XYZ file of C-alpha atoms in Angstrom:
288
model
C -0.013 0.005 0.019
C 1.351 3.333 -0.970
C 0.985 6.556 1.091
C -1.537 7.865 -1.368
C -3.817 4.873 -1.003
C -3.438 4.839 2.730
C -4.588 8.453 3.159
C -7.762 7.508 1.142
C -8.606 4.342 3.018
C -10.614 3.088 5.922
C -9.425 0.460 8.378
C -11.574 -1.273 10.892
C -9.953 -2.219 14.281
C -12.041 -4.277 16.637
C -11.474 -4.377 20.426
C -10.018 -0.817 20.338
C -11.263 0.346 23.767
C -7.928 -0.088 25.444
C -4.527 -1.873 25.118
C -3.332 -3.250 21.746
C -6.475 -2.259 19.889
C -6.328 1.323 21.040
C -2.631 1.583 20.294
C -3.096 0.001 16.834
C -5.965 2.403 15.994
C -3.800 5.434 16.855
C -0.710 4.093 15.022
C -2.722 3.421 11.823
C -4.307 6.854 12.011
C -0.789 8.355 12.304
C 0.089 6.545 9.081
C -2.757 8.257 7.276
C -5.706 5.790 7.502
C -9.120 6.783 8.781
C -9.665 4.195 11.502
C -13.092 2.935 12.538
C -12.274 1.873 15.996
C -14.630 -0.632 17.543
C -15.545 0.015 21.210
C -18.269 -1.572 23.354
C -19.507 1.675 25.038
C -19.714 5.317 24.197
C -17.536 6.109 27.227
C -14.743 3.875 25.825
C -14.438 6.152 22.805
C -13.987 9.448 24.642
C -10.250 9.198 25.146
C -9.769 7.348 21.859
C -11.271 9.892 19.539
C -8.537 11.847 17.656
C -7.805 12.968 14.077
C -8.131 9.863 12.000
C -9.720 7.788 14.767
C -13.502 7.431 14.760
C -14.962 5.305 17.559
C -17.848 3.138 16.577
C -19.998 1.019 18.853
C -19.183 -2.532 17.929
C -19.798 -5.783 19.774
C -18.680 -8.335 17.221
C -21.263 -10.907 18.648
C -24.106 -8.433 17.844
C -25.560 -8.777 14.302
C -27.089 -5.309 14.479
C -23.711 -3.737 15.335
C -22.154 -5.555 12.427
C -24.876 -4.419 9.975
C -24.444 -0.798 11.167
C -20.688 -1.002 10.521
C -21.290 -2.341 7.007
C -23.658 0.522 6.335
C -21.169 3.052 7.749
C -18.449 1.763 5.336
C -20.736 1.518 2.270
C -22.085 5.028 2.888
C -18.754 6.679 3.737
C -19.201 10.391 3.036
C -15.894 10.579 1.192
C -16.333 7.256 -0.623
C -13.147 5.812 0.951
C -12.555 2.138 0.341
C -12.058 -0.423 3.060
C -8.260 -1.123 3.059
C -8.105 -3.550 6.035
C -9.889 -5.344 8.784
C -7.934 -5.897 11.943
C -9.673 -8.578 14.017
C -8.298 -7.800 17.417
C -11.153 -8.212 19.877
C -10.697 -11.034 22.272
C -11.391 -12.614 25.644
C -8.907 -14.444 28.063
C -9.807 -18.042 28.915
C -7.837 -20.448 31.063
C -8.722 -23.546 33.049
C -8.552 -27.312 32.736
C -10.280 -28.945 29.833
C -12.383 -31.132 32.133
C -13.356 -28.488 34.677
C -14.116 -25.533 32.359
C -17.858 -25.519 31.810
C -19.184 -25.727 28.238
C -20.884 -22.386 28.740
C -17.460 -20.822 29.306
C -16.005 -22.529 26.200
C -18.838 -21.171 24.126
C -18.453 -17.652 25.591
C -14.824 -17.630 24.685
C -15.309 -19.022 21.182
C -18.246 -16.626 20.607
C -15.859 -13.683 20.781
C -12.473 -15.117 19.870
C -13.672 -17.018 16.854
C -17.313 -16.728 15.867
C -17.449 -12.926 16.295
C -14.454 -12.519 14.022
C -15.908 -14.874 11.535
C -19.204 -13.054 11.392
C -17.609 -9.631 10.922
C -15.136 -10.972 8.312
C -17.988 -12.592 6.316
C -19.867 -9.252 6.385
C -16.882 -7.147 5.214
C -15.502 -9.461 2.562
C -17.462 -7.719 -0.295
C -16.017 -4.318 0.649
C -12.484 -5.790 0.965
C -12.767 -7.516 -2.376
C -13.870 -4.255 -4.036
C -10.888 -2.434 -2.588
C -8.315 -5.240 -2.831
C -8.031 -4.863 0.939
C -6.485 -7.069 3.655
C -7.706 -9.114 6.665
C -5.326 -9.103 9.641
C -6.266 -11.600 12.336
C -4.694 -11.202 15.707
C -3.936 -14.710 16.956
C -1.381 -15.565 19.656
C 1.617 -17.700 20.542
C -1.201 -19.877 22.089
C -2.623 -20.224 18.615
C 0.273 -22.385 17.847
C 1.209 -23.949 21.173
C -1.155 -25.027 23.957
C -0.198 -26.145 27.453
C -1.996 -27.251 30.598
C -4.626 -24.824 31.668
C -4.627 -22.837 28.437
C -6.970 -25.062 26.457
C -10.057 -22.781 26.093
C -8.121 -19.669 24.887
C -5.712 -21.769 22.735
C -8.458 -23.669 21.079
C -10.202 -20.511 19.960
C -6.971 -19.169 18.553
C -6.142 -22.482 16.804
C -9.598 -22.220 15.246
C -8.850 -18.634 14.111
C -5.501 -19.821 12.554
C -7.241 -22.551 10.621
C -9.981 -20.205 9.329
C -7.251 -17.764 8.244
C -5.417 -20.402 6.253
C -8.663 -21.371 4.414
C -9.662 -17.773 3.807
C -6.150 -16.852 2.554
C -6.439 -19.304 -0.269
C -10.060 -18.499 -1.085
C -9.473 -14.777 -1.354
C -6.021 -14.796 -2.933
C -7.452 -14.836 -6.562
C -9.346 -11.682 -5.732
C -6.391 -9.675 -4.450
C -7.261 -9.827 -0.755
C -4.418 -10.837 1.544
C -5.171 -12.668 4.825
C -2.449 -12.224 7.419
C -2.038 -13.704 10.920
C -0.256 -11.846 13.775
C 1.059 -14.038 16.573
C 2.166 -12.034 19.601
C 3.630 -13.495 22.785
C 3.066 -11.728 26.073
C 1.763 -8.157 25.946
C 1.470 -5.858 28.999
C -2.345 -5.291 29.051
C -5.174 -5.507 31.518
C -6.526 -8.623 29.710
C -4.430 -10.928 31.807
C -5.913 -9.546 35.091
C -9.335 -10.207 33.787
C -8.426 -13.772 33.099
C -7.126 -14.247 36.592
C -10.419 -13.119 38.035
C -12.238 -15.649 35.876
C -9.788 -18.342 37.168
C -10.808 -17.651 40.831
C -14.471 -18.141 39.916
C -13.762 -21.354 38.035
C -11.709 -22.787 40.929
C -14.493 -22.074 43.402
C -16.916 -24.082 41.158
C -14.782 -27.212 40.803
C -15.855 -30.338 42.605
C -13.615 -32.242 45.076
C -12.281 -34.706 42.524
C -11.420 -31.905 40.109
C -9.786 -29.870 42.852
C -7.573 -32.834 43.720
C -6.590 -33.209 40.057
C -6.096 -29.573 39.136
C -5.670 -27.665 42.420
C -1.944 -27.067 42.043
C -2.433 -26.063 38.331
C -5.127 -23.590 39.302
C -2.815 -22.020 41.793
C 0.016 -21.841 39.348
C -1.875 -20.320 36.453
C -2.350 -16.726 37.789
C 1.356 -16.421 38.547
C 2.369 -17.955 35.211
C 0.010 -15.630 33.371
C 1.282 -12.601 35.382
C 4.976 -13.491 34.819
C 4.441 -14.069 31.054
C 2.558 -10.735 30.785
C 5.229 -8.802 32.732
C 7.963 -10.095 30.471
C 5.990 -9.176 27.336
C 6.061 -6.175 25.008
C 4.034 -2.982 25.347
C 0.828 -2.359 23.496
C 2.578 0.272 21.463
C 5.286 -2.169 20.349
C 2.659 -4.698 19.402
C 0.807 -2.019 17.454
C 3.882 -1.316 15.378
C 4.004 -5.073 14.337
C 0.343 -5.059 13.487
C 0.684 -1.864 11.486
C 3.467 -3.554 9.549
C 1.146 -6.466 8.730
C -1.420 -3.983 7.530
C 0.890 -1.832 5.349
C 3.595 -4.098 3.955
C 3.329 -4.092 0.192
C 3.916 -7.901 0.025
C 2.873 -9.166 3.426
C 4.003 -12.374 4.978
C 1.332 -14.884 5.816
C 2.256 -14.648 9.477
C 4.047 -12.117 11.729
C 5.430 -13.372 15.047
C 5.840 -10.677 17.725
C 8.190 -10.958 20.744
C 11.228 -13.052 21.627
C 9.358 -15.818 23.556
C 6.844 -16.274 20.725
C 9.596 -16.409 18.129
C 11.565 -18.996 20.038
C 8.648 -21.251 20.980
C 6.802 -21.108 17.627
C 9.967 -21.834 15.632
C 10.972 -24.599 18.113
C 7.602 -26.213 17.760
C 8.291 -26.892 14.105
C 11.173 -29.136 14.794
C 10.840 -30.507 18.368
C 8.857 -33.694 18.964
C 5.581 -33.177 20.839
C 6.839 -34.843 24.004
C 9.937 -32.670 24.084
C 7.829 -29.549 23.599
C 5.470 -30.767 26.387
C 8.414 -31.102 28.786
C 9.678 -27.654 27.914
C 6.373 -25.873 28.517
C 5.384 -27.992 31.521
C 8.690 -27.244 33.122
C 8.091 -23.576 32.804
C 4.588 -23.826 34.229
C 5.734 -25.949 37.210
C 8.028 -23.131 38.379
C 4.823 -21.484 39.546
C 3.303 -24.460 41.387
C 2.943 -24.020 45.190
C 5.814 -25.552 47.125
């Protein structure tokens, strides 16, 4: 994408209320795009609003919100094309496979996968008309899953698979589909996930507690340590902006040292060796 086309284009960024989404919206506006920044509440958009950043109410699980966004793009006052969709909205989700209720699995998938799918389906016509781009924000956990991370990782694995299919389906029409795989990022999302873990632990039966009690105590510390060692939202936004603007984008962008090491190692290490590596890191946080 050239500077000329950037200055004439729209970009949708979901989950832009805070953190990576907000930083990405501001970075893309700085580069000349007009960003439709999805927020859940009017109050979330107050601090976000700036030249080139237009907050829009967008819950990606709400069909009416999606329809309103499609209408906003189709009826853009300046006739600007949709250059990119950045699927960034997401929920944390940790807990043992056995002990995490199906309702929680469905809640996580509803946002982390089905919401992105619904919005992408709705915006594909506009993206095809413009030769635009889909940028799906996955995770290190979209490539590697470990004990206690099953719900979140599963939703990101699904997003990765959908991205691969969509990339091949839209390539003949000039639409690139790119996946961004960050490692730890210093955001408030990890704290929300820790609160959910406390509720989940309280609802486990005695047998589940005996099986997973040490894991449940280790997960908050492991998540906190991984987050603290991660990059800032602004650094992640630079990587996402590169995925949006590179003239010939890669299919995947890995962000952060830990993600680079583990994702690349997973391509060569046997599963059992990788299991020992990740489990060893997690066990550092088990209670004595």
